[in-house]
Coordinates of C-alpha atoms in Angstrom, one line a residue:
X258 CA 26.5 -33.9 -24.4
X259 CA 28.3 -32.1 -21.6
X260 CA 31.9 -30.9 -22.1
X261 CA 34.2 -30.9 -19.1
X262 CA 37.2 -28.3 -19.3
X263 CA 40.0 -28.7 -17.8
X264 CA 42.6 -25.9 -17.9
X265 CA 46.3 -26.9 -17.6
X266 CA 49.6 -25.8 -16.3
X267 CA 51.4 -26.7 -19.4
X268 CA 54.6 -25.3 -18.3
X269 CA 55.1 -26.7 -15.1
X270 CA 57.0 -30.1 -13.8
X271 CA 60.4 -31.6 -14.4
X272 CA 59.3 -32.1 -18.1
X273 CA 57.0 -29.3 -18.9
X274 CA 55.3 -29.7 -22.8
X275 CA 57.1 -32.8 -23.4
X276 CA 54.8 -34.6 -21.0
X277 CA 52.1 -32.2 -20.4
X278 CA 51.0 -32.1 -24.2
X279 CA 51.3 -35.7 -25.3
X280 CA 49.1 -36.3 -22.0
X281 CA 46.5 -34.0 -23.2
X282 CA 46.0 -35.3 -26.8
X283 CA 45.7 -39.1 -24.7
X284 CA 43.2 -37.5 -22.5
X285 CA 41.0 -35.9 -25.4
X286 CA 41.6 -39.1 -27.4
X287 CA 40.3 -41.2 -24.5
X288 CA 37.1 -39.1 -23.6
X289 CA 34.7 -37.4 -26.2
X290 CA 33.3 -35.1 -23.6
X291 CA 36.8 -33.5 -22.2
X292 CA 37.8 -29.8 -23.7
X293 CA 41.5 -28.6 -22.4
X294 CA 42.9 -25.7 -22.2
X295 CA 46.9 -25.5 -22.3
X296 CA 48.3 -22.6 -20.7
X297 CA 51.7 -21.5 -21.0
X298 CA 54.4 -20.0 -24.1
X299 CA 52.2 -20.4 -27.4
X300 CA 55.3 -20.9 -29.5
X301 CA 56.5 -23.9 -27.4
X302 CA 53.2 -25.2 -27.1
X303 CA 52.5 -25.1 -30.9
X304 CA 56.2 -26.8 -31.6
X305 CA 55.7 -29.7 -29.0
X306 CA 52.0 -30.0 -30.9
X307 CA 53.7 -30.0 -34.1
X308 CA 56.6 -33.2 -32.9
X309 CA 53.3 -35.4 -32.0
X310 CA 52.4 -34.9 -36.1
X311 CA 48.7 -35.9 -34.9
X312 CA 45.8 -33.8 -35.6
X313 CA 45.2 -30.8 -33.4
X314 CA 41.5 -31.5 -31.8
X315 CA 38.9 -28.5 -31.7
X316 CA 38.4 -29.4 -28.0
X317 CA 42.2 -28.4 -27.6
X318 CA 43.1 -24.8 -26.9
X319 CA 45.9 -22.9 -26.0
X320 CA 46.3 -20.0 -24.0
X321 CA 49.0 -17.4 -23.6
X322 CA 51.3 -17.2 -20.5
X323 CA 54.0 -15.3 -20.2
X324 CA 55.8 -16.4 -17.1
X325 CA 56.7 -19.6 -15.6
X326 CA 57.0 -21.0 -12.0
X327 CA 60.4 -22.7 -11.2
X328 CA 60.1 -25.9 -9.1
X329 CA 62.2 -24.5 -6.6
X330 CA 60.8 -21.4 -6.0
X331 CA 59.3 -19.8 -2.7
X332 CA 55.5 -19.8 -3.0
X333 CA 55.4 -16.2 -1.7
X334 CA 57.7 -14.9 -4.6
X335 CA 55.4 -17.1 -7.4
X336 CA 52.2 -15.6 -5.6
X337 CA 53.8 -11.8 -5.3
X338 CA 55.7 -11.8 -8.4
X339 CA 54.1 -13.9 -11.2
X340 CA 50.8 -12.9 -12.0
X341 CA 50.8 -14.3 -15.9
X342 CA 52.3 -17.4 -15.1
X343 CA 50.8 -20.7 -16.5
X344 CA 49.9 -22.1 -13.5
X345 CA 48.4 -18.8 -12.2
X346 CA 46.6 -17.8 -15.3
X347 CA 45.2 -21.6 -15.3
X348 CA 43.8 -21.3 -11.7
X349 CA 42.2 -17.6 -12.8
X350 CA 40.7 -19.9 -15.9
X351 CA 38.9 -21.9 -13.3
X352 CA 38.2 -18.8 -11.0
X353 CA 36.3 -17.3 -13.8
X354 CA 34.3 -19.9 -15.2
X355 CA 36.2 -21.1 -18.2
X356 CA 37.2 -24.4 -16.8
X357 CA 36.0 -26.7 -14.2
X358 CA 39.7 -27.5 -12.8
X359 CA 42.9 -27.2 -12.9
X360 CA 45.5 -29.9 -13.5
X361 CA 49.6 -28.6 -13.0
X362 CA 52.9 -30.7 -12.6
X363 CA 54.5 -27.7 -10.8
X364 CA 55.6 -26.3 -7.7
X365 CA 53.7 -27.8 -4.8
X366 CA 53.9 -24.8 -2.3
X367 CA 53.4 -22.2 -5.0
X368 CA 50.4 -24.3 -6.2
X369 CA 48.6 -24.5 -3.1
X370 CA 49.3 -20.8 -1.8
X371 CA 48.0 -19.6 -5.5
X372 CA 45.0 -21.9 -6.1
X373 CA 44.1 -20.9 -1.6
X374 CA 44.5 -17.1 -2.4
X375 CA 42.6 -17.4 -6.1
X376 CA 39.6 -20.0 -5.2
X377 CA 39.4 -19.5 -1.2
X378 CA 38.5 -22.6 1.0
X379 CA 35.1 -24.2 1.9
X380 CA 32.7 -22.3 4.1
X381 CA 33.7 -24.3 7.5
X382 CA 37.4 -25.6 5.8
X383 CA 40.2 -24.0 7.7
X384 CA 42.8 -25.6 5.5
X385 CA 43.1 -27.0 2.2
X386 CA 44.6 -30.5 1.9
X387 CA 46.9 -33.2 -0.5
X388 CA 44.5 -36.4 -1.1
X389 CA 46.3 -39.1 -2.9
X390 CA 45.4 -43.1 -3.5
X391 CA 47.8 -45.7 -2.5
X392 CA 47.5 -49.3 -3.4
X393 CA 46.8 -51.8 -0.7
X394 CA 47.0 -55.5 -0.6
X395 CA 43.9 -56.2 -1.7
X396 CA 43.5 -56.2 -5.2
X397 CA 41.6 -53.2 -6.8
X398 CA 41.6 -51.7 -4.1
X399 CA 42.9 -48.3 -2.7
X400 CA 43.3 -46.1 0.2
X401 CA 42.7 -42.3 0.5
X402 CA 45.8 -40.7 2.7
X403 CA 45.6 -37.0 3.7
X404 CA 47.0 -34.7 4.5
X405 CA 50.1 -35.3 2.0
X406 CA 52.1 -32.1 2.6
X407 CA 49.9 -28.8 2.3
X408 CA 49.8 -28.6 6.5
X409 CA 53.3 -29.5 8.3
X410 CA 51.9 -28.7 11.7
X411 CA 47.4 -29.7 11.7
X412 CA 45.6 -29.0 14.9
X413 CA 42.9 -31.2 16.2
X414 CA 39.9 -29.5 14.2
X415 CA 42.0 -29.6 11.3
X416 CA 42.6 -33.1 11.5
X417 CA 39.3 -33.6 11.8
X418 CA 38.0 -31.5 8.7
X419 CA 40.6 -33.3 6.5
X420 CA 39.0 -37.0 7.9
X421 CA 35.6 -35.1 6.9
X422 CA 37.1 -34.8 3.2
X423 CA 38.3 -37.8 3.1
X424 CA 34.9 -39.6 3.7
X425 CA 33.7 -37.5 1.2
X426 CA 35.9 -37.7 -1.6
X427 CA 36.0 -41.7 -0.8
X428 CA 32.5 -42.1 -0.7
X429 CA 31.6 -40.3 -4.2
X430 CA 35.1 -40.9 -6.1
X431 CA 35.6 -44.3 -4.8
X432 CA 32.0 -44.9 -4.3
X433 CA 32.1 -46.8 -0.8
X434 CA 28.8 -45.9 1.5
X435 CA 30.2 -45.9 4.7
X436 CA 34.1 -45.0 4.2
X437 CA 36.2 -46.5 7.5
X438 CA 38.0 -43.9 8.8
X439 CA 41.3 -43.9 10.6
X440 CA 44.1 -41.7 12.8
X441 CA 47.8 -42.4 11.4
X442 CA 49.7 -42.8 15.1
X443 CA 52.8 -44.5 16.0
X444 CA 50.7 -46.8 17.9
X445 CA 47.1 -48.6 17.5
X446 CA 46.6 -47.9 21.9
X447 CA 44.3 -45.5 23.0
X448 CA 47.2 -43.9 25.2
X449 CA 50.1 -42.9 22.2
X450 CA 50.4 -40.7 19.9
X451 CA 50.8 -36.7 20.9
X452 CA 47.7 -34.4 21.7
X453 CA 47.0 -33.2 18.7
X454 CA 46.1 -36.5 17.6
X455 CA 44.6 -37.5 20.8
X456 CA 42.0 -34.9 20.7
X457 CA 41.2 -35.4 17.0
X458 CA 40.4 -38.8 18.2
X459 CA 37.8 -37.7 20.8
X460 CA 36.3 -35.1 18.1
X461 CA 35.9 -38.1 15.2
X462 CA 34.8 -40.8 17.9
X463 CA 32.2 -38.2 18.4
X464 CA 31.0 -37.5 15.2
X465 CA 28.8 -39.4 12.4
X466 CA 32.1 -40.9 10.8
X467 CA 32.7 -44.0 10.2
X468 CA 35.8 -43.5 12.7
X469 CA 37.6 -47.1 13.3
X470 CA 40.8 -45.8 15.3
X471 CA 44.7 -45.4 15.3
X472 CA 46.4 -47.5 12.8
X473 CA 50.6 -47.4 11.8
X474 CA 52.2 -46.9 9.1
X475 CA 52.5 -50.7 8.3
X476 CA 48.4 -51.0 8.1
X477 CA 48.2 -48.3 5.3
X478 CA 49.0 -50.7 2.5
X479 CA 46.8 -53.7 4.3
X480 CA 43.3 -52.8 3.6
X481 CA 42.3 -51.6 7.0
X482 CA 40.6 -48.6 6.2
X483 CA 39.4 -46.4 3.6
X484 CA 40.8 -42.9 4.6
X485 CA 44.1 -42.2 6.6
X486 CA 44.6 -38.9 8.2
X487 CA 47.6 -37.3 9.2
X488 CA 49.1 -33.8 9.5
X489 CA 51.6 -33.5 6.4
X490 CA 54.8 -33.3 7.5
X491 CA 54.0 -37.0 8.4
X492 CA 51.6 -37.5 5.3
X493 CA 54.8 -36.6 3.4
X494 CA 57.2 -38.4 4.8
X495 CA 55.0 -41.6 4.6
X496 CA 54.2 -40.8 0.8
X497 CA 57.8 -40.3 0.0
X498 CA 59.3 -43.1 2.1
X499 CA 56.9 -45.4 0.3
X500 CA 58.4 -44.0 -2.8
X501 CA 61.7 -44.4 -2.1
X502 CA 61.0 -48.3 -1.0
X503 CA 59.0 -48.9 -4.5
X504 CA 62.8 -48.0 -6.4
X505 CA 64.3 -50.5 -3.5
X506 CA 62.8 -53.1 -4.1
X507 CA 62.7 -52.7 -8.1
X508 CA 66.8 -52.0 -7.4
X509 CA 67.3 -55.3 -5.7
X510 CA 65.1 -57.6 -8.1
X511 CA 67.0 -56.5 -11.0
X512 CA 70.3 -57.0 -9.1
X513 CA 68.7 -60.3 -8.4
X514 CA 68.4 -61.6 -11.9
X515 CA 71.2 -59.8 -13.6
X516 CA 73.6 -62.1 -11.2
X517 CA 74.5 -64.7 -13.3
X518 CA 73.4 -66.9 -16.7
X519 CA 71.5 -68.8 -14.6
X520 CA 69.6 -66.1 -12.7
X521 CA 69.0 -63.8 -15.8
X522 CA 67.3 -67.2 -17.4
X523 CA 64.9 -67.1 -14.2
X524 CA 64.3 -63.5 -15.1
X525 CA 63.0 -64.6 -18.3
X526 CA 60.8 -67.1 -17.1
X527 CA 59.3 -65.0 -14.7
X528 CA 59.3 -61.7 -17.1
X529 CA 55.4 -62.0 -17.1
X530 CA 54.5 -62.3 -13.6
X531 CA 57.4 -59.1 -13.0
X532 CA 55.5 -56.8 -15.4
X533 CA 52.8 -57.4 -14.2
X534 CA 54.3 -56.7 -10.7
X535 CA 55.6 -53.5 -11.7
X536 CA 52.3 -52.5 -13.6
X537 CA 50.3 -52.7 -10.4
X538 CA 52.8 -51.1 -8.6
X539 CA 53.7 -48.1 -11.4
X540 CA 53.3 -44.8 -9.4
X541 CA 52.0 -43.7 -12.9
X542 CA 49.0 -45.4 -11.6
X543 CA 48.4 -43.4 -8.7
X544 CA 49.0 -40.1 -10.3
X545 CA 46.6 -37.4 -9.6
X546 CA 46.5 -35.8 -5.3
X547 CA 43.3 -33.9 -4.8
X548 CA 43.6 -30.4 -3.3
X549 CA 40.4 -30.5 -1.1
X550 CA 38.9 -28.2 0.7
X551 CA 39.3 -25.7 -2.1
X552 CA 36.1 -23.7 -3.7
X553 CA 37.1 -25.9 -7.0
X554 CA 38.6 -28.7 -8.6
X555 CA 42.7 -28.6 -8.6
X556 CA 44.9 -31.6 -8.9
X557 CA 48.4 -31.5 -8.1
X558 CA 50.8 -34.2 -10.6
X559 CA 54.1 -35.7 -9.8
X560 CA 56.3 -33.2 -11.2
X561 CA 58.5 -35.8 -12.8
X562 CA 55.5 -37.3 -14.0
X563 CA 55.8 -39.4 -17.4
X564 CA 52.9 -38.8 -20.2
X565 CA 50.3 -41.9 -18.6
X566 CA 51.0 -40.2 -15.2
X567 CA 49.5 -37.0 -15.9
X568 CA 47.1 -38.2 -18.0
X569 CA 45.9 -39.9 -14.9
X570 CA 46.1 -37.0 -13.1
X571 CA 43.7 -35.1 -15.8
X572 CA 41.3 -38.2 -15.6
X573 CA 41.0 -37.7 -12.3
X574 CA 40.4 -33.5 -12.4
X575 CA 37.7 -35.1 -14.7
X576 CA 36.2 -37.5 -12.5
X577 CA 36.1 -35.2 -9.3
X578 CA 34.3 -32.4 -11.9
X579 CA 31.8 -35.1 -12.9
X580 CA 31.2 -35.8 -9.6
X581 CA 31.0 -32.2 -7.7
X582 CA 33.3 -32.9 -5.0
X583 CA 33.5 -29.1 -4.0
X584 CA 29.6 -28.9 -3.7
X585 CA 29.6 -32.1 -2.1
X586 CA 32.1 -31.8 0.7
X587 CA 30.0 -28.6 1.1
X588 CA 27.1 -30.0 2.1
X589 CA 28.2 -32.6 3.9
X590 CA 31.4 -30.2 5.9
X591 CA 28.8 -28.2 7.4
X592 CA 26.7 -30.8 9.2
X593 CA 29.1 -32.8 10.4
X594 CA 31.2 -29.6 11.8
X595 CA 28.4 -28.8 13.8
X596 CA 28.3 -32.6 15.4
X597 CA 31.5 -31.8 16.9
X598 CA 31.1 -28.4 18.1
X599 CA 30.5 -29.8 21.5
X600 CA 33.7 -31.2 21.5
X601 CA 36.0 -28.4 20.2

């Protein structure tokens, strides 16, 4: 039997122990073969075990941190100044072979500068990259969008690496053999969109990728590719406007049937079809962006993140652990980086 470890930022996120415990026991609960490691304040940890009144596992593990990174803090001053923090010390758990990943709630930046400067990229990755799923309209079935935020400004042969990821993550996560590619633009037409992502067209119409083109923001949700790359200040944007229209729409439909006596009665009568509604669209679901590109396995978590959130986002450190995606998108990176040399 192998055992997967998976070291965790205990402290970090809105909620910290409340949700990052409870999440853990569900995680060791729902898989035989998963060991965790909670890093942060022993006391706090041990109290918030203690509230659950279940029985501690042997595959669970605590492990002392002395500091704490605030969600608002500069990643520079979290790198510089706080060496013992939990989501430091849990990234140094995976750097030295005590766990296979890291999972953490917290600060984005501070995250992604600590777990670059810790693990290092990929031979051939410039930049590391956010990978989340977003539903489409097809049922079951998902799309890979990256970058979500770790880049704000992505030249063309970053671009290009992060469509490289993409296929690879979608093709042994999601198991699809030949991933369709695509280049978020503000236009499907071969003559918009700005240089950047005009020549990380040429380089992916070039290369061995299943490359299918520009698509707009309206065609992420319609099942028109697999992958979606984007630099990410507009991977960001896109993520959080799609957030923001989620709690519209959920706003207005409970408006809607809190009108009147007659329109709270419809409510009732269509109370199944609406949780169902709200079940496949639950950003709990979705929990979980992969920081690829990195020498190991970190996921990022909403940091307002409710207990079945991050236990998704542990399930899918698992998953990606089970599955090697470091080694693979190593030996895939360098092949197909060398197809496009010509055309860098």
């Amino acid at each position: 039997m192998t055992l997967y470890t998976i070291a965790i930022d205990a402290m970090g996120g809105d909620h910290g122990p409340s949700v990052t415990v409870p999440a853990a026991i569900m995680a060791l609960e729902d898989d035989a073969n998963l060991s965790i490691i909670l890093v942060g304040d022993p006391a706090v940890l041990n109290r918030q075990l203690r509230l659950k009144k279940v029985a501690v596992p042997e595959r669970l593990k605590i492990h002392p941190a002395s500091q704490t990174v605030a969600m608002d803090e500069p990643p520079a001053l979290a790198l510089r100044g706080k060496k013992d923090s939990s989501m430091r010390v849990a990234i140094d758990l995976v750097k030295d072979g005590q766990a296979q990943a890291c999972v953490s709630a917290g600060n984005t930046g501070a995250l992604m500068a600590t777990a670059r400067f810790v693990l290092k990229t990929l031979p051939g990755i410039d930049r590391p990259a956010i990978s989340a799923m977003l539903p489409t309209m097809k049922e079951h079935t998902k799309v890979r969008v990256l970058d979500l935020g770790a880049n704000v400004d992505s030249q063309p042969e970053a671009l290009f690496q992060f469509a490289v990821m993409g296929s690879v993550l979608s093709s042994e996560v999601d198991n699809i053999d030949r991933p369709r590619v695509a280049l978020l633009n503000i236009g499907s037409e071969e003559i918009k969109g700005n240089e950047q992502v005009k020549k990380a067209a040429e380089i992916l119409k070039a290369s061995s990728l299943h490359y299918i083109g520009y698509v707009e923001g309206d065609a992420i949700y319609q099942d028109v590719a697999d992958v979606i790359v984007c630099d990410g200040f507009v991977g960001n944007v896109a993520l959080k406007v799609t957030e923001g229209v989620a709690k519209l729409v959920g706003h207005y439909t409970k408006l809607a049937f809190n009108r009147n006596w007659f329109s709270k009665l419809s409510g009732l009568a269509a109370l199944h079809v609406l949780k169902g509604l709200r079940k496949r669209m639950d950003p709990a679901h979705y929990n979980g962006a992969s920081l690829v590109g990195l020498k190991s396995t970190v996921i990022k978590s909403h940091g307002s993140a409710n207990d079945l959130a991050f236990k998704n986002a542990i399930n899918e450190a698992v998953l990606e652990v089970k599955k090697n995606i470091p080694e693979r998108i190593q030996e895939q990176v360098i092949g197909l980086l060398k197809e496009s040399d010509s055309t860098l």
